[in-house]
C-alpha cells in the first residue's frame, strides 16, 4: 500500500508562486482544509487541486464567493479532478 502524497505550505507556495500567507487566507475563507500535525499543516492532493482551481478562478476574474466551498464541491462532484489532473497534467 503506497503512502498518500502530501505537501507542506512551503511546497504549495513555491509551486504556485504565492505566499504562505495567501494559502492561510484561503484556508481561513474555508476554501482549503489541511490536516494538522500539531501546528504544522499537511496538505493533500485534493487540497493542491483545490488551490489550483482557486488560483485559476482568480486569473479568470472570479470572486472568492464564486470559487467558494460550494463551487469547489460541485466541480469535484462532476469530475474526480485528482484523477483528471494526474492523467492530463492540467485542470
PDB file of N, CA and C in Angstrom:
ATOM      1  N   UNK A   1       0.843  -1.177   0.000  1.00  0.00           N
ATOM      2  CA  UNK A   1       0.000   0.000   0.000  1.00  0.00           C
ATOM      3  C   UNK A   1       0.887   1.238   0.000  1.00  0.00           C
ATOM      4  N   UNK A   2       0.702   2.143  -0.967  1.00  0.00           N
ATOM      5  CA  UNK A   2       1.546   3.319  -1.061  1.00  0.00           C
ATOM      6  C   UNK A   2       1.010   4.441  -0.182  1.00  0.00           C
ATOM      7  N   UNK A   3       1.933   5.266   0.278  1.00  0.00           N
ATOM      8  CA  UNK A   3       1.561   6.376   1.133  1.00  0.00           C
ATOM      9  C   UNK A   3       1.034   7.519   0.269  1.00  0.00           C
ATOM     10  N   UNK A   4      -0.011   8.211   0.758  1.00  0.00           N
ATOM     11  CA  UNK A   4      -0.613   9.304   0.020  1.00  0.00           C
ATOM     12  C   UNK A   4       0.351  10.483  -0.062  1.00  0.00           C
ATOM     13  N   UNK A   5       0.399  11.140  -1.233  1.00  0.00           N
ATOM     14  CA  UNK A   5       1.245  12.311  -1.432  1.00  0.00           C
ATOM     15  C   UNK A   5       0.725  13.463  -0.582  1.00  0.00           C
ATOM     16  N   UNK A   6       1.615  14.108   0.159  1.00  0.00           N
ATOM     17  CA  UNK A   6       1.249  15.281   0.946  1.00  0.00           C
ATOM     18  C   UNK A   6       2.218  16.414   0.644  1.00  0.00           C
ATOM     19  N   UNK A   7       1.801  17.618   1.025  1.00  0.00           N
ATOM     20  CA  UNK A   7       2.572  18.825   0.742  1.00  0.00           C
ATOM     21  C   UNK A   7       2.579  19.713   1.971  1.00  0.00           C
ATOM     22  N   UNK A   8       3.647  20.474   2.135  1.00  0.00           N
ATOM     23  CA  UNK A   8       3.690  21.491   3.183  1.00  0.00           C
ATOM     24  C   UNK A   8       3.198  22.807   2.581  1.00  0.00           C
ATOM     25  N   UNK A   9       2.942  23.768   3.448  1.00  0.00           N
ATOM     26  CA  UNK A   9       2.511  25.079   2.961  1.00  0.00           C
ATOM     27  C   UNK A   9       3.612  25.703   2.097  1.00  0.00           C
ATOM     28  N   UNK A  10       4.876  25.460   2.462  1.00  0.00           N
ATOM     29  CA  UNK A  10       6.001  25.986   1.675  1.00  0.00           C
ATOM     30  C   UNK A  10       6.071  25.345   0.296  1.00  0.00           C
ATOM     31  N   UNK A  11       5.799  24.022   0.231  1.00  0.00           N
ATOM     32  CA  UNK A  11       5.791  23.325  -1.062  1.00  0.00           C
ATOM     33  C   UNK A  11       4.782  23.977  -2.010  1.00  0.00           C
ATOM     34  N   UNK A  12       3.560  24.186  -1.497  1.00  0.00           N
ATOM     35  CA  UNK A  12       2.500  24.739  -2.345  1.00  0.00           C
ATOM     36  C   UNK A  12       2.774  26.195  -2.705  1.00  0.00           C
ATOM     37  N   UNK A  13       3.265  26.969  -1.755  1.00  0.00           N
ATOM     38  CA  UNK A  13       3.575  28.372  -2.033  1.00  0.00           C
ATOM     39  C   UNK A  13       4.624  28.479  -3.137  1.00  0.00           C
ATOM     40  N   UNK A  14       5.648  27.663  -3.045  1.00  0.00           N
ATOM     41  CA  UNK A  14       6.715  27.660  -4.053  1.00  0.00           C
ATOM     42  C   UNK A  14       6.183  27.211  -5.410  1.00  0.00           C
ATOM     43  N   UNK A  15       5.399  26.127  -5.429  1.00  0.00           N
ATOM     44  CA  UNK A  15       4.881  25.589  -6.686  1.00  0.00           C
ATOM     45  C   UNK A  15       3.987  26.588  -7.416  1.00  0.00           C
ATOM     46  N   UNK A  16       3.128  27.292  -6.675  1.00  0.00           N
ATOM     47  CA  UNK A  16       2.157  28.185  -7.307  1.00  0.00           C
ATOM     48  C   UNK A  16       2.583  29.647  -7.315  1.00  0.00           C
ATOM     49  N   UNK A  17       3.762  29.947  -6.772  1.00  0.00           N
ATOM     50  CA  UNK A  17       4.269  31.312  -6.805  1.00  0.00           C
ATOM     51  C   UNK A  17       3.450  32.281  -5.968  1.00  0.00           C
ATOM     52  N   UNK A  18       2.955  31.818  -4.825  1.00  0.00           N
ATOM     53  CA  UNK A  18       2.198  32.661  -3.915  1.00  0.00           C
ATOM     54  C   UNK A  18       2.834  32.563  -2.525  1.00  0.00           C
ATOM     55  N   UNK A  19       2.375  33.375  -1.611  1.00  0.00           N
ATOM     56  CA  UNK A  19       2.947  33.350  -0.263  1.00  0.00           C
ATOM     57  C   UNK A  19       2.193  32.363   0.630  1.00  0.00           C
ATOM     58  N   UNK A  20       2.874  31.855   1.656  1.00  0.00           N
ATOM     59  CA  UNK A  20       2.170  31.020   2.632  1.00  0.00           C
ATOM     60  C   UNK A  20       0.991  31.774   3.266  1.00  0.00           C
ATOM     61  N   UNK A  21       1.137  33.086   3.424  1.00  0.00           N
ATOM     62  CA  UNK A  21       0.047  33.882   3.983  1.00  0.00           C
ATOM     63  C   UNK A  21      -1.198  33.796   3.101  1.00  0.00           C
ATOM     64  N   UNK A  22      -1.029  33.815   1.782  1.00  0.00           N
ATOM     65  CA  UNK A  22      -2.172  33.699   0.868  1.00  0.00           C
ATOM     66  C   UNK A  22      -2.864  32.347   1.052  1.00  0.00           C
ATOM     67  N   UNK A  23      -2.081  31.297   1.222  1.00  0.00           N
ATOM     68  CA  UNK A  23      -2.656  29.960   1.419  1.00  0.00           C
ATOM     69  C   UNK A  23      -3.423  29.918   2.745  1.00  0.00           C
ATOM     70  N   UNK A  24      -2.860  30.515   3.784  1.00  0.00           N
ATOM     71  CA  UNK A  24      -3.565  30.571   5.069  1.00  0.00           C
ATOM     72  C   UNK A  24      -4.858  31.384   4.941  1.00  0.00           C
ATOM     73  N   UNK A  25      -4.848  32.440   4.118  1.00  0.00           N
ATOM     74  CA  UNK A  25      -6.054  33.231   3.883  1.00  0.00           C
ATOM     75  C   UNK A  25      -7.139  32.357   3.255  1.00  0.00           C
ATOM     76  N   UNK A  26      -6.783  31.585   2.217  1.00  0.00           N
ATOM     77  CA  UNK A  26      -7.765  30.704   1.568  1.00  0.00           C
ATOM     78  C   UNK A  26      -8.281  29.664   2.556  1.00  0.00           C
ATOM     79  N   UNK A  27      -7.427  29.205   3.440  1.00  0.00           N
ATOM     80  CA  UNK A  27      -7.857  28.268   4.477  1.00  0.00           C
ATOM     81  C   UNK A  27      -8.860  28.948   5.409  1.00  0.00           C
ATOM     82  N   UNK A  28      -8.569  30.178   5.818  1.00  0.00           N
ATOM     83  CA  UNK A  28      -9.456  30.939   6.684  1.00  0.00           C
ATOM     84  C   UNK A  28     -10.815  31.207   6.053  1.00  0.00           C
ATOM     85  N   UNK A  29     -10.845  31.295   4.731  1.00  0.00           N
ATOM     86  CA  UNK A  29     -12.092  31.512   3.996  1.00  0.00           C
ATOM     87  C   UNK A  29     -12.865  30.205   3.795  1.00  0.00           C
ATOM     88  N   UNK A  30     -12.294  29.090   4.259  1.00  0.00           N
ATOM     89  CA  UNK A  30     -12.970  27.800   4.136  1.00  0.00           C
ATOM     90  C   UNK A  30     -12.764  27.112   2.798  1.00  0.00           C
ATOM     91  N   UNK A  31     -11.796  27.586   2.010  1.00  0.00           N
ATOM     92  CA  UNK A  31     -11.552  27.010   0.688  1.00  0.00           C
ATOM     93  C   UNK A  31     -10.583  25.834   0.725  1.00  0.00           C
ATOM     94  N   UNK A  32      -9.763  25.766   1.765  1.00  0.00           N
ATOM     95  CA  UNK A  32      -8.814  24.664   1.940  1.00  0.00           C
ATOM     96  C   UNK A  32      -8.986  24.102   3.349  1.00  0.00           C
ATOM     97  N   UNK A  33      -8.771  22.807   3.497  1.00  0.00           N
ATOM     98  CA  UNK A  33      -8.920  22.150   4.807  1.00  0.00           C
ATOM     99  C   UNK A  33      -7.784  21.167   5.049  1.00  0.00           C
ATOM    100  N   UNK A  34      -6.573  21.683   5.310  1.00  0.00           N
ATOM    101  CA  UNK A  34      -5.459  20.755   5.531  1.00  0.00           C
ATOM    102  C   UNK A  34      -5.593  20.019   6.853  1.00  0.00           C
ATOM    103  N   UNK A  35      -4.962  18.866   6.915  1.00  0.00           N
ATOM    104  CA  UNK A  35      -4.854  18.138   8.180  1.00  0.00           C
ATOM    105  C   UNK A  35      -3.838  18.878   9.035  1.00  0.00           C
ATOM    106  N   UNK A  36      -3.829  18.571  10.314  1.00  0.00           N
ATOM    107  CA  UNK A  36      -2.866  19.196  11.226  1.00  0.00           C
ATOM    108  C   UNK A  36      -2.072  18.131  11.946  1.00  0.00           C
ATOM    109  N   UNK A  37      -0.792  18.390  12.101  1.00  0.00           N
ATOM    110  CA  UNK A  37       0.088  17.582  12.941  1.00  0.00           C
ATOM    111  C   UNK A  37       0.723  18.575  13.902  1.00  0.00           C
ATOM    112  N   UNK A  38       0.080  18.766  15.054  1.00  0.00           N
ATOM    113  CA  UNK A  38       0.497  19.837  15.949  1.00  0.00           C
ATOM    114  C   UNK A  38       0.133  21.154  15.309  1.00  0.00           C
ATOM    115  N   UNK A  39       1.117  22.029  15.132  1.00  0.00           N
ATOM    116  CA  UNK A  39       0.854  23.316  14.487  1.00  0.00           C
ATOM    117  C   UNK A  39       1.174  23.287  12.989  1.00  0.00           C
ATOM    118  N   UNK A  40       1.648  22.145  12.497  1.00  0.00           N
ATOM    119  CA  UNK A  40       2.030  22.016  11.093  1.00  0.00           C
ATOM    120  C   UNK A  40       0.827  21.624  10.234  1.00  0.00           C
ATOM    121  N   UNK A  41       0.662  22.297   9.098  1.00  0.00           N
ATOM    122  CA  UNK A  41      -0.403  21.977   8.158  1.00  0.00           C
ATOM    123  C   UNK A  41       0.105  20.928   7.173  1.00  0.00           C
ATOM    124  N   UNK A  42      -0.745  19.948   6.884  1.00  0.00           N
ATOM    125  CA  UNK A  42      -0.390  18.902   5.924  1.00  0.00           C
ATOM    126  C   UNK A  42      -1.463  18.905   4.843  1.00  0.00           C
ATOM    127  N   UNK A  43      -1.062  19.276   3.634  1.00  0.00           N
ATOM    128  CA  UNK A  43      -1.996  19.404   2.512  1.00  0.00           C
ATOM    129  C   UNK A  43      -1.996  18.134   1.674  1.00  0.00           C
ATOM    130  N   UNK A  44      -3.181  17.705   1.248  1.00  0.00           N
ATOM    131  CA  UNK A  44      -3.348  16.511   0.425  1.00  0.00           C
ATOM    132  C   UNK A  44      -3.365  16.890  -1.059  1.00  0.00           C
ATOM    133  N   UNK A  45      -3.428  15.869  -1.910  1.00  0.00           N
ATOM    134  CA  UNK A  45      -3.565  16.119  -3.349  1.00  0.00           C
ATOM    135  C   UNK A  45      -4.857  16.877  -3.632  1.00  0.00           C
ATOM    136  N   UNK A  46      -5.901  16.567  -2.868  1.00  0.00           N
ATOM    137  CA  UNK A  46      -7.185  17.265  -3.037  1.00  0.00           C
ATOM    138  C   UNK A  46      -7.044  18.748  -2.691  1.00  0.00           C
ATOM    139  N   UNK A  47      -6.305  19.064  -1.619  1.00  0.00           N
ATOM    140  CA  UNK A  47      -6.059  20.467  -1.269  1.00  0.00           C
ATOM    141  C   UNK A  47      -5.273  21.161  -2.382  1.00  0.00           C
ATOM    142  N   UNK A  48      -4.297  20.466  -2.924  1.00  0.00           N
ATOM    143  CA  UNK A  48      -3.484  21.026  -4.020  1.00  0.00           C
ATOM    144  C   UNK A  48      -4.365  21.318  -5.230  1.00  0.00           C
ATOM    145  N   UNK A  49      -5.261  20.400  -5.561  1.00  0.00           N
ATOM    146  CA  UNK A  49      -6.171  20.599  -6.681  1.00  0.00           C
ATOM    147  C   UNK A  49      -7.115  21.763  -6.399  1.00  0.00           C
ATOM    148  N   UNK A  50      -7.614  21.853  -5.174  1.00  0.00           N
ATOM    149  CA  UNK A  50      -8.488  22.971  -4.797  1.00  0.00           C
ATOM    150  C   UNK A  50      -7.749  24.294  -4.954  1.00  0.00           C
ATOM    151  N   UNK A  51      -6.499  24.357  -4.507  1.00  0.00           N
ATOM    152  CA  UNK A  51      -5.713  25.579  -4.635  1.00  0.00           C
ATOM    153  C   UNK A  51      -5.516  25.929  -6.102  1.00  0.00           C
ATOM    154  N   UNK A  52      -5.254  24.943  -6.907  1.00  0.00           N
ATOM    155  CA  UNK A  52      -5.098  25.179  -8.346  1.00  0.00           C
ATOM    156  C   UNK A  52      -6.384  25.764  -8.935  1.00  0.00           C
ATOM    157  N   UNK A  53      -7.538  25.241  -8.529  1.00  0.00           N
ATOM    158  CA  UNK A  53      -8.826  25.761  -9.015  1.00  0.00           C
ATOM    159  C   UNK A  53      -9.084  27.181  -8.515  1.00  0.00           C
ATOM    160  N   UNK A  54      -8.754  27.444  -7.262  1.00  0.00           N
ATOM    161  CA  UNK A  54      -8.922  28.779  -6.699  1.00  0.00           C
ATOM    162  C   UNK A  54      -8.113  29.791  -7.503  1.00  0.00           C
ATOM    163  N   UNK A  55      -6.864  29.450  -7.751  1.00  0.00           N
ATOM    164  CA  UNK A  55      -5.988  30.366  -8.494  1.00  0.00           C
ATOM    165  C   UNK A  55      -6.411  30.500  -9.948  1.00  0.00           C
ATOM    166  N   UNK A  56      -6.913  29.430 -10.535  1.00  0.00           N
ATOM    167  CA  UNK A  56      -7.434  29.501 -11.903  1.00  0.00           C
ATOM    168  C   UNK A  56      -8.638  30.434 -11.950  1.00  0.00           C
ATOM    169  N   UNK A  57      -9.548  30.296 -10.989  1.00  0.00           N
ATOM    170  CA  UNK A  57     -10.712  31.181 -10.922  1.00  0.00           C
ATOM    171  C   UNK A  57     -10.309  32.632 -10.743  1.00  0.00           C
ATOM    172  N   UNK A  58      -9.311  32.857  -9.903  1.00  0.00           N
ATOM    173  CA  UNK A  58      -8.821  34.213  -9.676  1.00  0.00           C
ATOM    174  C   UNK A  58      -8.282  34.818 -10.976  1.00  0.00           C
ATOM    175  N   UNK A  59      -7.508  34.032 -11.729  1.00  0.00           N
ATOM    176  CA  UNK A  59      -6.976  34.509 -13.012  1.00  0.00           C
ATOM    177  C   UNK A  59      -8.092  34.811 -14.010  1.00  0.00           C
ATOM    178  N   UNK A  60      -9.202  34.079 -13.904  1.00  0.00           N
ATOM    179  CA  UNK A  60     -10.333  34.287 -14.806  1.00  0.00           C
ATOM    180  C   UNK A  60     -11.237  35.429 -14.361  1.00  0.00           C
ATOM    181  N   UNK A  61     -10.913  36.022 -13.208  1.00  0.00           N
ATOM    182  CA  UNK A  61     -11.680  37.159 -12.718  1.00  0.00           C
ATOM    183  C   UNK A  61     -12.849  36.801 -11.818  1.00  0.00           C
ATOM    184  N   UNK A  62     -12.906  35.557 -11.350  1.00  0.00           N
ATOM    185  CA  UNK A  62     -13.981  35.149 -10.455  1.00  0.00           C
ATOM    186  C   UNK A  62     -13.688  35.631  -9.039  1.00  0.00           C
ATOM    187  N   UNK A  63     -14.743  35.941  -8.299  1.00  0.00           N
ATOM    188  CA  UNK A  63     -14.578  36.322  -6.901  1.00  0.00           C
ATOM    189  C   UNK A  63     -14.398  35.064  -6.057  1.00  0.00           C
ATOM    190  N   UNK A  64     -13.956  35.244  -4.816  1.00  0.00           N
ATOM    191  CA  UNK A  64     -13.823  34.090  -3.928  1.00  0.00           C
ATOM    192  C   UNK A  64     -15.177  33.451  -3.661  1.00  0.00           C
ATOM    193  N   UNK A  65     -16.239  34.261  -3.645  1.00  0.00           N
ATOM    194  CA  UNK A  65     -17.586  33.707  -3.460  1.00  0.00           C
ATOM    195  C   UNK A  65     -17.940  32.778  -4.617  1.00  0.00           C
ATOM    196  N   UNK A  66     -17.520  33.143  -5.820  1.00  0.00           N
ATOM    197  CA  UNK A  66     -17.801  32.317  -6.997  1.00  0.00           C
ATOM    198  C   UNK A  66     -16.946  31.053  -7.022  1.00  0.00           C
ATOM    199  N   UNK A  67     -15.826  31.089  -6.321  1.00  0.00           N
ATOM    200  CA  UNK A  67     -14.945  29.929  -6.240  1.00  0.00           C
ATOM    201  C   UNK A  67     -15.007  29.355  -4.823  1.00  0.00           C
ATOM    202  N   UNK A  68     -16.091  29.611  -4.119  1.00  0.00           N
ATOM    203  CA  UNK A  68     -16.255  29.195  -2.736  1.00  0.00           C
ATOM    204  C   UNK A  68     -16.352  27.699  -2.556  1.00  0.00           C
ATOM    205  N   UNK A  69     -16.469  27.267  -1.306  1.00  0.00           N
ATOM    206  CA  UNK A  69     -16.517  25.832  -0.994  1.00  0.00           C
ATOM    207  C   UNK A  69     -17.614  25.083  -1.744  1.00  0.00           C
ATOM    208  N   UNK A  70     -18.780  25.733  -1.935  1.00  0.00           N
ATOM    209  CA  UNK A  70     -19.866  25.060  -2.642  1.00  0.00           C
ATOM    210  C   UNK A  70     -19.494  24.819  -4.107  1.00  0.00           C
ATOM    211  N   UNK A  71     -18.892  25.820  -4.736  1.00  0.00           N
ATOM    212  CA  UNK A  71     -18.475  25.668  -6.134  1.00  0.00           C
ATOM    213  C   UNK A  71     -17.406  24.600  -6.281  1.00  0.00           C
ATOM    214  N   UNK A  72     -16.434  24.616  -5.374  1.00  0.00           N
ATOM    215  CA  UNK A  72     -15.378  23.600  -5.423  1.00  0.00           C
ATOM    216  C   UNK A  72     -15.974  22.209  -5.249  1.00  0.00           C
ATOM    217  N   UNK A  73     -16.928  22.080  -4.325  1.00  0.00           N
ATOM    218  CA  UNK A  73     -17.573  20.782  -4.104  1.00  0.00           C
ATOM    219  C   UNK A  73     -18.332  20.344  -5.349  1.00  0.00           C
ATOM    220  N   UNK A  74     -19.020  21.279  -5.999  1.00  0.00           N
ATOM    221  CA  UNK A  74     -19.748  20.948  -7.229  1.00  0.00           C
ATOM    222  C   UNK A  74     -18.794  20.493  -8.327  1.00  0.00           C
ATOM    223  N   UNK A  75     -17.701  21.218  -8.502  1.00  0.00           N
ATOM    224  CA  UNK A  75     -16.741  20.854  -9.540  1.00  0.00           C
ATOM    225  C   UNK A  75     -16.158  19.478  -9.271  1.00  0.00           C
ATOM    226  N   UNK A  76     -15.832  19.207  -8.000  1.00  0.00           N
ATOM    227  CA  UNK A  76     -15.234  17.922  -7.656  1.00  0.00           C
ATOM    228  C   UNK A  76     -16.233  16.789  -7.803  1.00  0.00           C
ATOM    229  N   UNK A  77     -17.518  17.077  -7.594  1.00  0.00           N
ATOM    230  CA  UNK A  77     -18.544  16.049  -7.746  1.00  0.00           C
ATOM    231  C   UNK A  77     -18.737  15.684  -9.218  1.00  0.00           C
ATOM    232  N   UNK A  78     -18.591  16.678 -10.095  1.00  0.00           N
ATOM    233  CA  UNK A  78     -18.785  16.428 -11.524  1.00  0.00           C
ATOM    234  C   UNK A  78     -17.661  15.584 -12.113  1.00  0.00           C
ATOM    235  N   UNK A  79     -16.463  15.834 -11.675  1.00  0.00           N
ATOM    236  CA  UNK A  79     -15.288  15.139 -12.212  1.00  0.00           C
ATOM    237  C   UNK A  79     -14.343  14.874 -11.055  1.00  0.00           C
ATOM    238  N   UNK A  80     -13.784  13.695 -11.002  1.00  0.00           N
ATOM    239  CA  UNK A  80     -12.763  13.447  -9.996  1.00  0.00           C
ATOM    240  C   UNK A  80     -11.502  14.144 -10.487  1.00  0.00           C
ATOM    241  N   UNK A  81     -11.325  15.390 -10.043  1.00  0.00           N
ATOM    242  CA  UNK A  81     -10.261  16.231 -10.580  1.00  0.00           C
ATOM    243  C   UNK A  81      -8.869  15.707 -10.277  1.00  0.00           C
ATOM    244  N   UNK A  82      -8.713  15.012  -9.163  1.00  0.00           N
ATOM    245  CA  UNK A  82      -7.406  14.443  -8.869  1.00  0.00           C
ATOM    246  C   UNK A  82      -6.966  13.491  -9.960  1.00  0.00           C
ATOM    247  N   UNK A  83      -7.892  12.625 -10.398  1.00  0.00           N
ATOM    248  CA  UNK A  83      -7.581  11.712 -11.483  1.00  0.00           C
ATOM    249  C   UNK A  83      -7.387  12.467 -12.790  1.00  0.00           C
ATOM    250  N   UNK A  84      -8.235  13.450 -13.042  1.00  0.00           N
ATOM    251  CA  UNK A  84      -8.127  14.226 -14.277  1.00  0.00           C
ATOM    252  C   UNK A  84      -6.779  14.927 -14.361  1.00  0.00           C
ATOM    253  N   UNK A  85      -6.372  15.563 -13.262  1.00  0.00           N
ATOM    254  CA  UNK A  85      -5.097  16.276 -13.253  1.00  0.00           C
ATOM    255  C   UNK A  85      -3.941  15.306 -13.418  1.00  0.00           C
ATOM    256  N   UNK A  86      -3.990  14.149 -12.757  1.00  0.00           N
ATOM    257  CA  UNK A  86      -2.888  13.212 -12.860  1.00  0.00           C
ATOM    258  C   UNK A  86      -2.762  12.637 -14.260  1.00  0.00           C
ATOM    259  N   UNK A  87      -3.878  12.503 -14.973  1.00  0.00           N
ATOM    260  CA  UNK A  87      -3.840  11.959 -16.332  1.00  0.00           C
ATOM    261  C   UNK A  87      -3.441  13.038 -17.344  1.00  0.00           C
ATOM    262  N   UNK A  88      -4.023  14.248 -17.215  1.00  0.00           N
ATOM    263  CA  UNK A  88      -3.790  15.274 -18.215  1.00  0.00           C
ATOM    264  C   UNK A  88      -2.687  16.259 -17.837  1.00  0.00           C
ATOM    265  N   UNK A  89      -2.395  16.358 -16.527  1.00  0.00           N
ATOM    266  CA  UNK A  89      -1.407  17.323 -16.084  1.00  0.00           C
ATOM    267  C   UNK A  89      -1.923  18.744 -16.042  1.00  0.00           C
ATOM    268  N   UNK A  90      -3.252  18.923 -16.184  1.00  0.00           N
ATOM    269  CA  UNK A  90      -3.831  20.260 -16.158  1.00  0.00           C
ATOM    270  C   UNK A  90      -5.253  20.215 -15.627  1.00  0.00           C
ATOM    271  N   UNK A  91      -5.752  21.384 -15.252  1.00  0.00           N
ATOM    272  CA  UNK A  91      -7.141  21.498 -14.796  1.00  0.00           C
ATOM    273  C   UNK A  91      -7.889  22.321 -15.808  1.00  0.00           C
TER     274      UNK A  91
END
